[in-house]
Structure formats: structure tokens, C-alpha cells
Amino acid sequence: QGGKGDNGAGGKEAPGGKGKPLIDLLGRWYKHNLESVKKEKAIIHEVFQPDAEKIVDKLIHRLFQQNVQAYLAAILHASGKDKAMEGLRASSSAADGGRQVESFLRNVASAFQKTRELAAGLQTIGCGGIDVAGQVNELFSEHLETYPQIEFDLLEVAFLSQKVKYKGEDLCYDIIDAYFLSAKEAISRCMLLCTEQERSRSVQKLFSSNSSRYASSCSLLDQVYQYLIAMLQTAMDDTDKKCGSISLFSLTSEADLEALTDKIVGTSLDHIFEVVSLFSSYISRLQASVGDAILEDLEPQSLRDKCAESLENFIALLESSVAQALTFGISNCLQVFGKVMKARQIRTDFCPRDDDMDMGGLGKVTPACTIAVQCISAVHRLCVTQLGGPNIVPFMNGFGDNVFQALRVHFGSFTYNPQGALRLKRDLAEYADIFKIVGADGVSKSFDELSEQANLLVVMPESISDLVKEDLKIGESTVQFWVKMREDYKSAKIEQLLAAELDNRKSL
């Protein structure tokens, strides 16, 4: 049996606990016995040649069967295994029982490590006539007859006690770190105490169930996943509730642009972005800790590889959940944004009469556009502070695509005269500019193309066909989308003009 690390999590008994003095005493006994064997071996070889080796083997056998067995019985009986296991099984005192079992297992691990060191010392001085490693395993078999199930039960209790301790608190790394430390100790003991046949299966079980549901009550990654997803869902529920509680009146009556932007962007994205930012930090910290303190000590290589793969799957699933949460936040943001645009964008913005706007009106963006651009800038600032670096451009592109589709539908609900169409193009140029500024070049280009298509609202009716053929090269459905919004669509008989042009193309 084996493994490397910090003595199988042994020797971690709390200062002042009864385990450490007993283990220290065991170490002194073993050191004394090793020195005694060394001296007696030398004497035996001087006196009892040629049967010296047989006599030494009997001496070593007696050492294990009498002295070491007696030492271990005294040490491990004092650890109170039976009482500890009863406490662990009793739901009313599971936490106390867990601490007792933990103390027992720490003592077992420490005693096992000390006994292995004794065996190694005997091998070093030339006592190789008997299987001392087998003797060690045999001595501990009665104390570990239900191991590693004891470890599984103990880790489940440890996880449960942490849940109770941190219940009702905001997202924090403390509980994840507590999970990690408990699992690290359990896995380290498993590497030390499990038989070779049980070791890989048991360590994998303590590390991850590797299932899509991550529902194991005694696996590190499962418990971390459940905690993080619960916190993410709480943020989504909180955001959804706040967005649903915003009244249309508060959106339409708010005169302060900054306050309005905060209602739209802050309410829908702030909490989710905050949680996602913490997610990224926590996952990186856990990944580093697991790599350094768990994976590094796993043997054989195949076990290390399997656990590393489980960690990769766990991270990939969390990243997918984060992406879904961000999509959810965008959806909520656009719902609130849509209400504002619908309320603030008035008919005369795009179909003004001469007395509806002053001489410079055509060169200004609409008030609704000013609000929208402010919101887009606010979302970008939030990305910079919360998501960081490589995540900013992908998010702004995804967000921008959704904004583009929402605004295209929004613009399709108005009627346009030539003056209003020019003002629409001014708005579209503003949207293209802001998305270019925030790094979403593809979205900016989409607004530029939409502005070109909006020329269908500006040109004379008889020029529509030439514009479509020579410049736009767009499909019939897109042409119909635009021309039906013209104020003169019926009066100029644009439908008949387009139909006649279509007939001419077919005849050619």
C-alpha cells in the first residue's frame, strides 16, 4: 500500500488532543524497538552462525505479533473507534460523531505511517527474511475492515456540517476551501490506507461522481458544483424578481439618464455579473489547489489522469452554466430595455411634420437612441470591471447581436416619411459607432448595413427598384420589410411598382 504526501493526513490531530501524544509515544516505542533489533541482530550473527537469519526472522515475527500488535491495540483502542462510529450513525450527533471518527482515522493513518517507517527501517538494517509490509497490512486489517466506507460517511458529514455553518450567507470561497481541505485529507488517507484494489475506485468517488447531475453527497467536485450552481440560481432568481418589479411608470417618468440606465442595466445584470466574476476567481483557485495538493500526489498515473479529466469536465459544465446565466441576464436586460424604447420612442421621431422639429432636428439622434447608447456603454463598463480581459469582446458581440435584433423589430413598428428616415439613419450611425467603440465590430457593421437598407425609406418611389438592383442586392422579403413602413406605401402604389419590376425580371 502507499501514496505520498503528508503522512496520509495523519499527525493532524488538533494541538492538545489525545491523539498526538499517543502517536508520539508510538514513534518512540518503534525507535526503541528498531535500535534493540539492530543490536540483537549483531549479537545473533556473532553467536548463532549459520542459523542467524532464521533466528532474526523469528525475532522480527515476534516483534510484530507481540510488541507492535500490543502497541497498536492500545493506541487505537484509546482512539475510541466503536464510540465514534456510533456517534456518526446517530443523526442527532452526526457532527460530534464525525469529529470522533475523524480523530480515529487520523490516528490510524499516523499509526500506519509510523509502522511502515518501522518496517522500512527493519529492511534497511537487513531484516528482509519475512514480508514486513504484509505484516503491517495484517496488523491493521482488523481496524479497517469497513474502510473506505468510513471515509465516505465521514466526508458526507463534513460537507453537511459546512452547509449548516454557511447557510444563508452570500457566495464566498470559505465553504469551497473547507470542502477542499476535508476532501484533500480524506483522499490522502485513502491513498495510504486503501488496498491496491480499492484505491482508484475510492479516490475517484471522493473526488467526483463524474455524472452530469453531480449529486454525490461524498464527492468534492459534486458538492462544490451544487453550491456554486445554487448561488448562481439565487442570483438569477433575484435578478428576475427585481426586473419584474420595475414599473413602466418608473421607466417612462425617470428624467435622470444615469438613474434610468441603472434601472435598466444595474437591475438586470449587476448581481449576475458579480456572481460570474466570483465564479471565475473561485474556479481558478480551486483548480490550482486541486492540481497542487491532490492530483500531484495521486498514483498511479492512470488515476491522476482520470481525476484530471473529471476536473476538466466539472469546469466545462460550470462554464456552460455561467454562459446560460449571462444569456438569462441579457434577456432580462432586453426586456426592460424594450419597455423603455417602446415608451420613449414616439411616432413623430420618424414621421415628423414641419412643425414637429426645428431646423437642426434632422442632425440629432432621438432621445430613445441617447438612452440606448448610454445603456450599451454601461454594459461595456460592467464587462470591464466584472468579466475582464478576454471575456469582454465575446460578451459585447453576443449582447450586441441581441440588441440589433431587438432594435430591428422595434424600428419595424413605425411609419417613416423622408425626414424621419434620415433621423433613423442618424440613430443607426450612432449605434454603429458605439458598438465599434466597445469592440463589437461585427455588430457595428450590421448597423451600417441596416442604415444602407434604410435608404429604401428615403428615395423616390420610382427609384426603389434601381436602388435594390444596383446597390443593396437584398432579397424580396427584406425589401418588403422596409417599403411597407413608408408613409407613401399605399398612396405611391409602391406595391404595384415592385410587382411590375418583378414581372419584368421574370420575362427577361
Short mmCIF file of C-alpha atoms in Angstrom, two decimals:
data_model
loop_
_atom_site.label_atom_id
_atom_site.label_comp_id
_atom_site.label_asym_id
_atom_site.label_seq_id
_atom_site.Cartn_x
_atom_site.Cartn_y
_atom_site.Cartn_z
CA GLN A 1 0.00 0.00 0.00
CA GLY A 2 1.20 3.52 -0.43
CA GLY A 3 0.98 7.02 -1.66
CA LYS A 4 2.89 10.13 -0.98
CA GLY A 5 2.06 13.33 0.80
CA ASP A 6 1.77 14.42 4.39
CA ASN A 7 1.63 11.05 6.15
CA GLY A 8 -1.81 10.30 4.80
CA ALA A 9 -3.27 13.27 6.63
CA GLY A 10 -2.01 11.69 9.80
CA GLY A 11 -0.43 13.74 12.53
CA LYS A 12 -3.07 16.47 12.10
CA GLU A 13 -4.68 15.93 15.46
CA ALA A 14 -5.52 19.28 16.99
CA PRO A 15 -2.92 20.59 19.46
CA GLY A 16 -3.73 19.37 22.91
CA GLY A 17 -5.81 16.42 21.60
CA LYS A 18 -5.12 12.97 22.98
CA GLY A 19 -4.17 11.54 19.56
CA LYS A 20 -0.87 13.36 19.09
CA PRO A 21 0.79 12.34 22.41
CA LEU A 22 -0.19 8.73 21.74
CA ILE A 23 1.24 8.78 18.22
CA ASP A 24 4.41 10.44 19.51
CA LEU A 25 4.68 7.69 22.10
CA LEU A 26 4.23 5.07 19.37
CA GLY A 27 7.05 6.67 17.43
CA ARG A 28 9.35 6.49 20.45
CA TRP A 29 8.43 2.83 21.03
CA TYR A 30 9.20 2.00 17.41
CA LYS A 31 12.51 3.85 17.53
CA HIS A 32 13.47 1.97 20.69
CA ASN A 33 12.46 -1.39 19.13
CA LEU A 34 14.42 -0.69 15.96
CA GLU A 35 17.55 0.10 17.96
CA SER A 36 17.05 -3.05 20.03
CA VAL A 37 16.63 -5.24 16.93
CA LYS A 38 19.75 -3.71 15.40
CA LYS A 39 21.80 -4.59 18.47
CA GLU A 40 20.28 -8.06 18.89
CA LYS A 41 20.82 -8.83 15.20
CA ALA A 42 24.50 -8.09 15.53
CA ILE A 43 24.79 -10.36 18.58
CA ILE A 44 22.82 -13.16 16.87
CA HIS A 45 25.11 -13.08 13.85
CA GLU A 46 28.13 -13.37 16.12
CA VAL A 47 26.77 -16.23 18.24
CA PHE A 48 24.37 -18.30 16.14
CA GLN A 49 26.03 -18.77 12.76
CA PRO A 50 24.94 -20.35 10.38
CA ASP A 51 21.30 -20.13 11.63
CA ALA A 52 21.44 -16.44 12.42
CA GLU A 53 18.99 -15.33 9.70
CA LYS A 54 16.29 -17.78 10.80
CA ILE A 55 16.61 -16.57 14.36
CA VAL A 56 16.42 -12.92 13.24
CA ASP A 57 13.28 -13.71 11.25
CA LYS A 58 11.70 -15.23 14.35
CA LEU A 59 12.71 -12.15 16.31
CA ILE A 60 11.03 -9.85 13.75
CA HIS A 61 7.94 -12.03 13.62
CA ARG A 62 7.64 -11.92 17.42
CA LEU A 63 8.18 -8.14 17.34
CA PHE A 64 5.16 -7.68 15.10
CA GLN A 65 2.92 -10.31 16.65
CA GLN A 66 3.54 -9.24 20.23
CA ASN A 67 5.06 -5.80 20.70
CA VAL A 68 3.70 -3.92 17.66
CA GLN A 69 0.29 -5.57 17.89
CA ALA A 70 0.05 -4.63 21.56
CA TYR A 71 1.15 -1.07 20.89
CA LEU A 72 -1.44 -0.62 18.12
CA ALA A 73 -4.22 -2.19 20.16
CA ALA A 74 -3.52 0.23 23.00
CA ILE A 75 -3.26 3.28 20.72
CA LEU A 76 -6.27 2.60 18.51
CA HIS A 77 -8.47 1.38 21.35
CA ALA A 78 -7.77 4.69 23.11
CA SER A 79 -8.99 6.47 19.97
CA GLY A 80 -12.47 5.09 20.62
CA LYS A 81 -13.44 3.70 17.21
CA ASP A 82 -16.65 1.99 18.33
CA LYS A 83 -17.94 5.05 20.15
CA ALA A 84 -17.01 7.27 17.23
CA MET A 85 -18.82 5.09 14.70
CA GLU A 86 -21.94 5.00 16.88
CA GLY A 87 -21.87 8.82 17.01
CA LEU A 88 -21.50 9.03 13.24
CA ARG A 89 -24.53 6.79 12.69
CA ALA A 90 -26.68 8.76 15.15
CA SER A 91 -28.24 11.63 13.19
CA SER A 92 -28.72 13.70 16.34
CA SER A 93 -24.96 13.82 16.96
CA ALA A 94 -23.57 13.32 13.46
CA ALA A 95 -21.24 16.32 13.69
CA ASP A 96 -19.79 15.19 17.03
CA GLY A 97 -19.53 11.63 15.74
CA GLY A 98 -17.82 12.95 12.64
CA ARG A 99 -15.18 14.68 14.72
CA GLN A 100 -14.60 11.48 16.71
CA VAL A 101 -14.30 9.36 13.56
CA GLU A 102 -12.01 11.97 12.03
CA SER A 103 -9.79 11.79 15.11
CA PHE A 104 -9.80 7.99 14.94
CA LEU A 105 -8.87 7.93 11.24
CA ARG A 106 -6.12 10.47 11.75
CA ASN A 107 -4.67 8.28 14.48
CA VAL A 108 -4.97 5.17 12.30
CA ALA A 109 -3.25 6.95 9.40
CA SER A 110 -0.48 8.25 11.63
CA ALA A 111 -0.01 4.86 13.29
CA PHE A 112 0.01 3.14 9.89
CA GLN A 113 2.65 5.55 8.61
CA LYS A 114 4.78 5.10 11.73
CA THR A 115 4.50 1.32 11.40
CA ARG A 116 5.50 1.48 7.74
CA GLU A 117 8.52 3.55 8.74
CA LEU A 118 9.41 0.85 11.27
CA ALA A 119 9.12 -1.79 8.53
CA ALA A 120 11.29 0.29 6.21
CA GLY A 121 13.86 0.69 9.00
CA LEU A 122 13.96 -3.08 9.50
CA GLN A 123 14.50 -3.58 5.79
CA THR A 124 17.33 -1.03 5.87
CA ILE A 125 19.26 -2.90 8.56
CA GLY A 126 18.93 -6.15 6.63
CA CYS A 127 15.86 -7.82 8.15
CA GLY A 128 14.38 -8.99 4.86
CA GLY A 129 13.65 -12.59 5.64
CA ILE A 130 9.93 -12.04 6.23
CA ASP A 131 7.30 -9.91 4.47
CA VAL A 132 7.27 -6.96 6.88
CA ALA A 133 4.93 -4.97 4.61
CA GLY A 134 2.48 -7.86 4.73
CA GLN A 135 2.82 -7.95 8.50
CA VAL A 136 1.90 -4.25 8.65
CA ASN A 137 -1.19 -4.73 6.48
CA GLU A 138 -2.30 -7.73 8.53
CA LEU A 139 -1.98 -5.82 11.79
CA PHE A 140 -4.22 -3.00 10.51
CA SER A 141 -6.81 -5.14 8.73
CA GLU A 142 -9.00 -5.54 11.81
CA HIS A 143 -9.06 -1.78 12.38
CA LEU A 144 -10.01 -1.02 8.78
CA GLU A 145 -12.48 -3.78 7.99
CA THR A 146 -15.10 -1.24 6.84
CA TYR A 147 -12.67 1.20 5.23
CA PRO A 148 -13.08 3.15 2.91
CA GLN A 149 -16.84 3.31 3.58
CA ILE A 150 -15.96 5.01 6.87
CA GLU A 151 -14.21 7.71 4.85
CA PHE A 152 -17.21 8.20 2.55
CA ASP A 153 -19.56 8.58 5.53
CA LEU A 154 -17.18 10.94 7.30
CA LEU A 155 -16.76 13.22 4.28
CA GLU A 156 -20.53 13.37 3.81
CA VAL A 157 -20.90 14.54 7.43
CA ALA A 158 -18.08 17.07 6.97
CA PHE A 159 -19.76 18.54 3.88
CA LEU A 160 -23.10 18.68 5.66
CA SER A 161 -21.66 20.49 8.66
CA GLN A 162 -20.14 23.14 6.36
CA LYS A 163 -23.50 23.64 4.64
CA VAL A 164 -25.12 24.23 8.01
CA LYS A 165 -22.34 26.61 9.06
CA TYR A 166 -22.58 28.79 5.93
CA LYS A 167 -26.34 28.53 5.39
CA GLY A 168 -27.89 31.86 4.45
CA GLU A 169 -24.57 33.56 3.71
CA ASP A 170 -23.59 35.18 0.42
CA LEU A 171 -21.33 33.48 -2.09
CA CYS A 172 -17.85 33.07 -0.60
CA TYR A 173 -14.78 30.90 -1.09
CA ASP A 174 -14.60 29.86 2.57
CA ILE A 175 -17.06 26.99 2.18
CA ILE A 176 -15.32 25.78 -1.00
CA ASP A 177 -11.99 25.87 0.80
CA ALA A 178 -13.49 23.92 3.70
CA TYR A 179 -14.82 21.30 1.25
CA PHE A 180 -11.41 21.13 -0.40
CA LEU A 181 -9.47 20.68 2.84
CA SER A 182 -11.80 17.92 4.07
CA ALA A 183 -11.63 16.08 0.74
CA LYS A 184 -7.86 16.51 0.45
CA GLU A 185 -7.38 14.89 3.85
CA ALA A 186 -9.78 12.04 3.02
CA ILE A 187 -8.14 11.36 -0.35
CA SER A 188 -4.68 11.44 1.21
CA ARG A 189 -5.79 8.86 3.78
CA CYS A 190 -7.35 6.74 1.03
CA MET A 191 -4.05 6.71 -0.84
CA LEU A 192 -2.37 5.47 2.33
CA LEU A 193 -4.92 3.06 3.81
CA CYS A 194 -6.81 1.55 0.86
CA THR A 195 -5.77 -1.73 -0.62
CA GLU A 196 -4.38 -1.54 -4.12
CA GLN A 197 -7.63 -2.99 -5.50
CA GLU A 198 -9.79 -0.39 -3.75
CA ARG A 199 -7.59 2.69 -4.08
CA SER A 200 -8.51 4.05 -7.54
CA ARG A 201 -12.25 3.49 -7.15
CA SER A 202 -12.33 5.04 -3.69
CA VAL A 203 -10.25 8.10 -4.55
CA GLN A 204 -12.36 8.77 -7.64
CA LYS A 205 -15.52 8.52 -5.57
CA LEU A 206 -14.19 11.04 -3.05
CA PHE A 207 -13.09 13.34 -5.86
CA SER A 208 -16.09 13.32 -8.23
CA SER A 209 -19.06 11.20 -9.21
CA ASN A 210 -18.30 12.29 -12.81
CA SER A 211 -22.02 12.36 -13.56
CA SER A 212 -23.99 15.11 -15.28
CA ARG A 213 -26.08 15.66 -12.14
CA TYR A 214 -23.18 15.97 -9.67
CA ALA A 215 -25.42 14.68 -6.89
CA SER A 216 -22.98 12.62 -4.79
CA SER A 217 -23.01 13.56 -1.11
CA CYS A 218 -19.40 12.50 -0.51
CA SER A 219 -17.59 13.83 -3.62
CA LEU A 220 -15.62 17.08 -3.60
CA LEU A 221 -16.48 18.35 -7.09
CA ASP A 222 -20.14 17.40 -6.70
CA GLN A 223 -20.52 19.42 -3.54
CA VAL A 224 -18.69 22.44 -4.97
CA TYR A 225 -20.84 22.24 -8.10
CA GLN A 226 -24.06 22.09 -6.10
CA TYR A 227 -23.01 25.09 -4.01
CA LEU A 228 -21.94 27.25 -6.95
CA ILE A 229 -24.98 26.43 -9.07
CA ALA A 230 -27.29 27.19 -6.13
CA MET A 231 -25.63 30.60 -5.70
CA LEU A 232 -25.89 31.26 -9.44
CA GLN A 233 -29.56 30.32 -9.44
CA THR A 234 -30.17 32.59 -6.47
CA ALA A 235 -28.63 35.50 -8.39
CA MET A 236 -30.79 34.71 -11.44
CA ASP A 237 -33.96 34.48 -9.33
CA ASP A 238 -33.13 37.73 -7.55
CA THR A 239 -32.49 39.49 -10.86
CA ASP A 240 -35.68 38.13 -12.39
CA LYS A 241 -37.71 39.30 -9.42
CA LYS A 242 -36.21 42.80 -9.47
CA CYS A 243 -36.69 43.18 -13.21
CA GLY A 244 -40.29 42.05 -12.92
CA SER A 245 -40.97 44.59 -10.19
CA ILE A 246 -39.87 47.62 -12.24
CA SER A 247 -42.99 49.56 -13.18
CA LEU A 248 -43.47 51.02 -16.62
CA PHE A 249 -44.25 54.36 -14.99
CA SER A 250 -40.85 54.48 -13.26
CA LEU A 251 -39.16 53.83 -16.59
CA THR A 252 -41.13 56.42 -18.53
CA SER A 253 -41.10 59.12 -15.87
CA GLU A 254 -37.43 58.94 -14.85
CA ALA A 255 -35.82 62.19 -16.01
CA ASP A 256 -32.28 61.44 -14.83
CA LEU A 257 -30.46 59.48 -17.58
CA GLU A 258 -27.95 57.92 -15.20
CA ALA A 259 -30.66 56.73 -12.85
CA LEU A 260 -32.63 55.29 -15.78
CA THR A 261 -29.55 53.48 -17.07
CA ASP A 262 -29.02 51.96 -13.63
CA LYS A 263 -32.61 50.70 -13.60
CA ILE A 264 -32.13 49.04 -16.98
CA VAL A 265 -28.58 47.69 -16.73
CA GLY A 266 -27.91 47.60 -12.99
CA THR A 267 -31.10 45.75 -12.13
CA SER A 268 -30.77 43.15 -14.87
CA LEU A 269 -27.02 42.46 -14.92
CA ASP A 270 -25.20 43.72 -11.80
CA HIS A 271 -25.88 40.77 -9.49
CA ILE A 272 -25.31 38.13 -12.16
CA PHE A 273 -22.07 39.77 -13.28
CA GLU A 274 -20.86 39.94 -9.68
CA VAL A 275 -21.53 36.23 -9.14
CA VAL A 276 -19.97 35.30 -12.50
CA SER A 277 -16.85 37.30 -11.62
CA LEU A 278 -16.54 35.45 -8.30
CA PHE A 279 -17.18 32.16 -10.12
CA SER A 280 -14.21 32.76 -12.38
CA SER A 281 -11.96 33.57 -9.44
CA TYR A 282 -13.15 30.63 -7.33
CA ILE A 283 -12.83 28.09 -10.14
CA SER A 284 -9.27 29.22 -10.85
CA ARG A 285 -8.33 28.98 -7.17
CA LEU A 286 -9.89 25.55 -6.77
CA GLN A 287 -8.27 24.29 -9.97
CA ALA A 288 -4.84 25.42 -8.76
CA SER A 289 -5.35 23.94 -5.28
CA VAL A 290 -6.58 20.61 -6.61
CA GLY A 291 -3.72 20.41 -9.08
CA ASP A 292 -1.04 21.19 -6.50
CA ALA A 293 -2.37 19.38 -3.43
CA ILE A 294 -4.43 16.45 -4.74
CA LEU A 295 -3.66 15.50 -8.35
CA GLU A 296 0.09 15.85 -7.86
CA ASP A 297 0.07 13.17 -5.15
CA LEU A 298 -2.13 10.61 -6.91
CA GLU A 299 -0.67 7.33 -8.09
CA PRO A 300 -0.72 5.52 -10.45
CA GLN A 301 -0.69 7.90 -13.41
CA SER A 302 -3.95 6.43 -14.71
CA LEU A 303 -5.74 7.52 -11.52
CA ARG A 304 -4.25 11.01 -11.81
CA ASP A 305 -5.38 11.23 -15.43
CA LYS A 306 -8.94 10.14 -14.61
CA CYS A 307 -9.27 12.72 -11.83
CA ALA A 308 -7.76 15.42 -14.05
CA GLU A 309 -10.35 14.58 -16.71
CA SER A 310 -13.10 14.80 -14.08
CA LEU A 311 -11.84 18.25 -13.12
CA GLU A 312 -11.90 19.38 -16.75
CA ASN A 313 -15.48 18.11 -17.18
CA PHE A 314 -16.52 19.88 -13.98
CA ILE A 315 -15.04 23.20 -15.15
CA ALA A 316 -16.61 22.85 -18.61
CA LEU A 317 -20.04 22.25 -17.08
CA LEU A 318 -19.69 25.27 -14.79
CA GLU A 319 -18.62 27.44 -17.73
CA SER A 320 -21.71 26.30 -19.62
CA SER A 321 -23.89 27.24 -16.64
CA VAL A 322 -22.22 30.65 -16.47
CA ALA A 323 -22.91 31.19 -20.17
CA GLN A 324 -26.58 30.34 -19.59
CA ALA A 325 -26.75 32.79 -16.68
CA LEU A 326 -25.27 35.57 -18.82
CA THR A 327 -27.78 34.80 -21.57
CA PHE A 328 -30.51 34.99 -18.96
CA GLY A 329 -29.19 38.37 -17.82
CA ILE A 330 -29.13 39.67 -21.39
CA SER A 331 -32.72 38.52 -21.87
CA ASN A 332 -33.86 40.36 -18.75
CA CYS A 333 -31.90 43.45 -19.74
CA LEU A 334 -33.50 43.49 -23.19
CA GLN A 335 -36.98 43.09 -21.71
CA VAL A 336 -36.53 46.19 -19.58
CA PHE A 337 -34.71 47.94 -22.43
CA GLY A 338 -37.61 47.11 -24.76
CA LYS A 339 -40.13 48.67 -22.39
CA VAL A 340 -38.09 51.87 -22.26
CA MET A 341 -37.66 52.08 -26.02
CA LYS A 342 -41.35 51.48 -26.61
CA ALA A 343 -42.29 54.19 -24.13
CA ARG A 344 -39.64 56.77 -25.10
CA GLN A 345 -39.64 56.36 -28.91
CA ILE A 346 -42.57 58.41 -30.19
CA ARG A 347 -44.25 58.38 -33.58
CA THR A 348 -43.09 61.87 -34.54
CA ASP A 349 -39.43 60.84 -34.16
CA PHE A 350 -39.68 59.08 -37.52
CA CYS A 351 -42.67 60.69 -39.16
CA PRO A 352 -42.45 64.39 -38.23
CA ARG A 353 -44.41 67.21 -39.71
CA ASP A 354 -42.78 70.52 -40.49
CA ASP A 355 -43.84 71.96 -37.16
CA ASP A 356 -42.64 68.89 -35.20
CA MET A 357 -38.91 69.64 -35.39
CA ASP A 358 -36.59 72.61 -35.55
CA MET A 359 -34.06 73.26 -38.27
CA GLY A 360 -31.34 71.14 -36.60
CA GLY A 361 -33.59 68.25 -35.65
CA LEU A 362 -32.54 66.00 -38.53
CA GLY A 363 -28.93 66.04 -37.37
CA LYS A 364 -29.70 64.85 -33.83
CA VAL A 365 -30.29 61.35 -32.55
CA THR A 366 -33.65 60.64 -30.98
CA PRO A 367 -33.98 60.74 -27.17
CA ALA A 368 -34.61 56.97 -27.18
CA CYS A 369 -31.32 56.44 -29.02
CA THR A 370 -29.49 58.51 -26.41
CA ILE A 371 -30.87 56.24 -23.68
CA ALA A 372 -29.97 53.09 -25.62
CA VAL A 373 -26.40 54.21 -26.27
CA GLN A 374 -25.98 55.08 -22.61
CA CYS A 375 -27.15 51.58 -21.68
CA ILE A 376 -24.75 49.93 -24.13
CA SER A 377 -21.86 51.93 -22.65
CA ALA A 378 -22.94 50.94 -19.14
CA VAL A 379 -22.99 47.26 -20.09
CA HIS A 380 -19.49 47.59 -21.50
CA ARG A 381 -18.21 49.25 -18.30
CA LEU A 382 -19.74 46.42 -16.31
CA CYS A 383 -17.94 43.89 -18.52
CA VAL A 384 -14.62 45.65 -17.99
CA THR A 385 -14.94 45.71 -14.19
CA GLN A 386 -16.55 42.30 -13.65
CA LEU A 387 -15.81 39.94 -16.56
CA GLY A 388 -12.38 41.21 -17.50
CA GLY A 389 -9.96 40.77 -20.39
CA PRO A 390 -10.76 38.03 -22.90
CA ASN A 391 -14.46 37.85 -21.98
CA ILE A 392 -15.36 41.44 -22.86
CA VAL A 393 -15.46 41.31 -26.67
CA PRO A 394 -17.30 37.95 -26.89
CA PHE A 395 -19.94 39.16 -24.45
CA MET A 396 -20.39 42.53 -26.17
CA ASN A 397 -20.73 40.76 -29.53
CA GLY A 398 -23.39 38.44 -28.13
CA PHE A 399 -25.14 41.29 -26.36
CA GLY A 400 -24.91 43.46 -29.47
CA ASP A 401 -26.42 40.80 -31.71
CA ASN A 402 -29.42 40.63 -29.39
CA VAL A 403 -29.71 44.43 -29.27
CA PHE A 404 -29.52 44.56 -33.06
CA GLN A 405 -32.35 42.07 -33.49
CA ALA A 406 -34.47 43.82 -30.84
CA LEU A 407 -33.96 47.25 -32.44
CA ARG A 408 -34.70 45.96 -35.94
CA VAL A 409 -38.05 44.71 -34.69
CA HIS A 410 -38.54 47.98 -32.79
CA PHE A 411 -37.87 50.11 -35.89
CA GLY A 412 -40.25 47.93 -37.88
CA SER A 413 -43.17 49.12 -35.76
CA PHE A 414 -43.02 52.74 -37.05
CA THR A 415 -44.06 54.60 -40.17
CA TYR A 416 -41.47 56.81 -41.87
CA ASN A 417 -41.51 59.85 -44.08
CA PRO A 418 -38.24 61.02 -45.73
CA GLN A 419 -37.32 63.39 -42.87
CA GLY A 420 -37.96 60.70 -40.28
CA ALA A 421 -35.99 58.16 -42.32
CA LEU A 422 -32.98 60.47 -42.25
CA ARG A 423 -33.27 60.70 -38.49
CA LEU A 424 -33.47 56.89 -38.28
CA LYS A 425 -30.22 56.73 -40.26
CA ARG A 426 -28.69 59.16 -37.76
CA ASP A 427 -29.71 56.80 -34.94
CA LEU A 428 -28.31 53.80 -36.80
CA ALA A 429 -24.99 55.58 -37.29
CA GLU A 430 -24.89 56.24 -33.54
CA TYR A 431 -25.49 52.54 -32.79
CA ALA A 432 -22.77 51.55 -35.27
CA ASP A 433 -20.35 53.97 -33.59
CA ILE A 434 -20.97 52.81 -30.04
CA PHE A 435 -20.57 49.12 -30.90
CA LYS A 436 -17.35 49.89 -32.75
CA ILE A 437 -16.08 51.74 -29.67
CA VAL A 438 -16.81 48.74 -27.39
CA GLY A 439 -15.07 46.33 -29.75
CA ALA A 440 -18.12 44.65 -31.31
CA ASP A 441 -17.09 45.35 -34.91
CA GLY A 442 -19.44 42.73 -36.37
CA VAL A 443 -22.44 44.34 -34.70
CA SER A 444 -21.28 47.78 -35.86
CA LYS A 445 -21.16 46.51 -39.43
CA SER A 446 -24.70 45.11 -39.09
CA PHE A 447 -25.99 48.56 -38.14
CA ASP A 448 -24.11 50.09 -41.10
CA GLU A 449 -25.80 47.61 -43.42
CA LEU A 450 -29.18 48.35 -41.84
CA SER A 451 -28.57 52.05 -42.47
CA GLU A 452 -27.91 51.33 -46.14
CA GLN A 453 -31.15 49.38 -46.35
CA ALA A 454 -32.94 52.30 -44.68
CA ASN A 455 -32.30 54.27 -47.90
CA LEU A 456 -35.38 52.47 -49.18
CA LEU A 457 -37.34 54.84 -46.91
CA VAL A 458 -35.66 57.93 -48.37
CA VAL A 459 -35.55 57.56 -52.17
CA MET A 460 -38.35 58.44 -54.55
CA PRO A 461 -40.78 55.56 -55.19
CA GLU A 462 -39.67 55.14 -58.80
CA SER A 463 -36.01 54.78 -57.69
CA ILE A 464 -36.59 51.88 -55.32
CA SER A 465 -36.05 49.19 -57.95
CA ASP A 466 -32.77 50.69 -59.17
CA LEU A 467 -31.52 51.00 -55.58
CA VAL A 468 -32.29 47.35 -54.90
CA LYS A 469 -30.66 46.11 -58.12
CA GLU A 470 -27.55 48.27 -58.17
CA ASP A 471 -26.63 48.93 -54.54
CA LEU A 472 -28.39 46.83 -51.95
CA LYS A 473 -28.70 43.44 -53.60
CA ILE A 474 -31.09 42.20 -50.91
CA GLY A 475 -33.91 39.68 -51.01
CA GLU A 476 -37.54 40.43 -51.73
CA SER A 477 -38.63 39.85 -48.12
CA THR A 478 -36.13 42.44 -46.86
CA VAL A 479 -37.31 44.93 -49.47
CA GLN A 480 -40.91 44.38 -48.40
CA PHE A 481 -39.91 44.84 -44.73
CA TRP A 482 -38.68 48.35 -45.49
CA VAL A 483 -41.04 49.69 -48.12
CA LYS A 484 -44.14 48.76 -46.14
CA MET A 485 -43.00 51.21 -43.45
CA ARG A 486 -43.01 54.13 -45.91
CA GLU A 487 -45.71 56.66 -45.28
CA ASP A 488 -46.43 56.76 -49.03
CA TYR A 489 -46.52 52.98 -49.46
CA LYS A 490 -50.18 52.98 -50.47
CA SER A 491 -50.51 56.45 -51.94
CA ALA A 492 -47.49 56.00 -54.25
CA LYS A 493 -48.65 52.49 -55.16
CA ILE A 494 -45.23 51.08 -54.31
CA GLU A 495 -46.57 47.55 -54.13
CA GLN A 496 -47.68 47.75 -57.79
CA LEU A 497 -44.33 49.26 -58.83
CA LEU A 498 -42.41 46.42 -57.23
CA ALA A 499 -44.74 43.82 -58.69
CA ALA A 500 -44.28 45.25 -62.19
CA GLU A 501 -40.49 45.20 -61.75
CA LEU A 502 -40.66 41.59 -60.64
CA ASP A 503 -42.69 40.66 -63.73
CA ASN A 504 -40.10 42.34 -65.95
CA ARG A 505 -37.31 40.32 -64.38
CA LYS A 506 -39.23 37.08 -64.95
CA SER A 507 -39.92 37.89 -68.60
CA LEU A 508 -36.19 38.54 -69.13
#
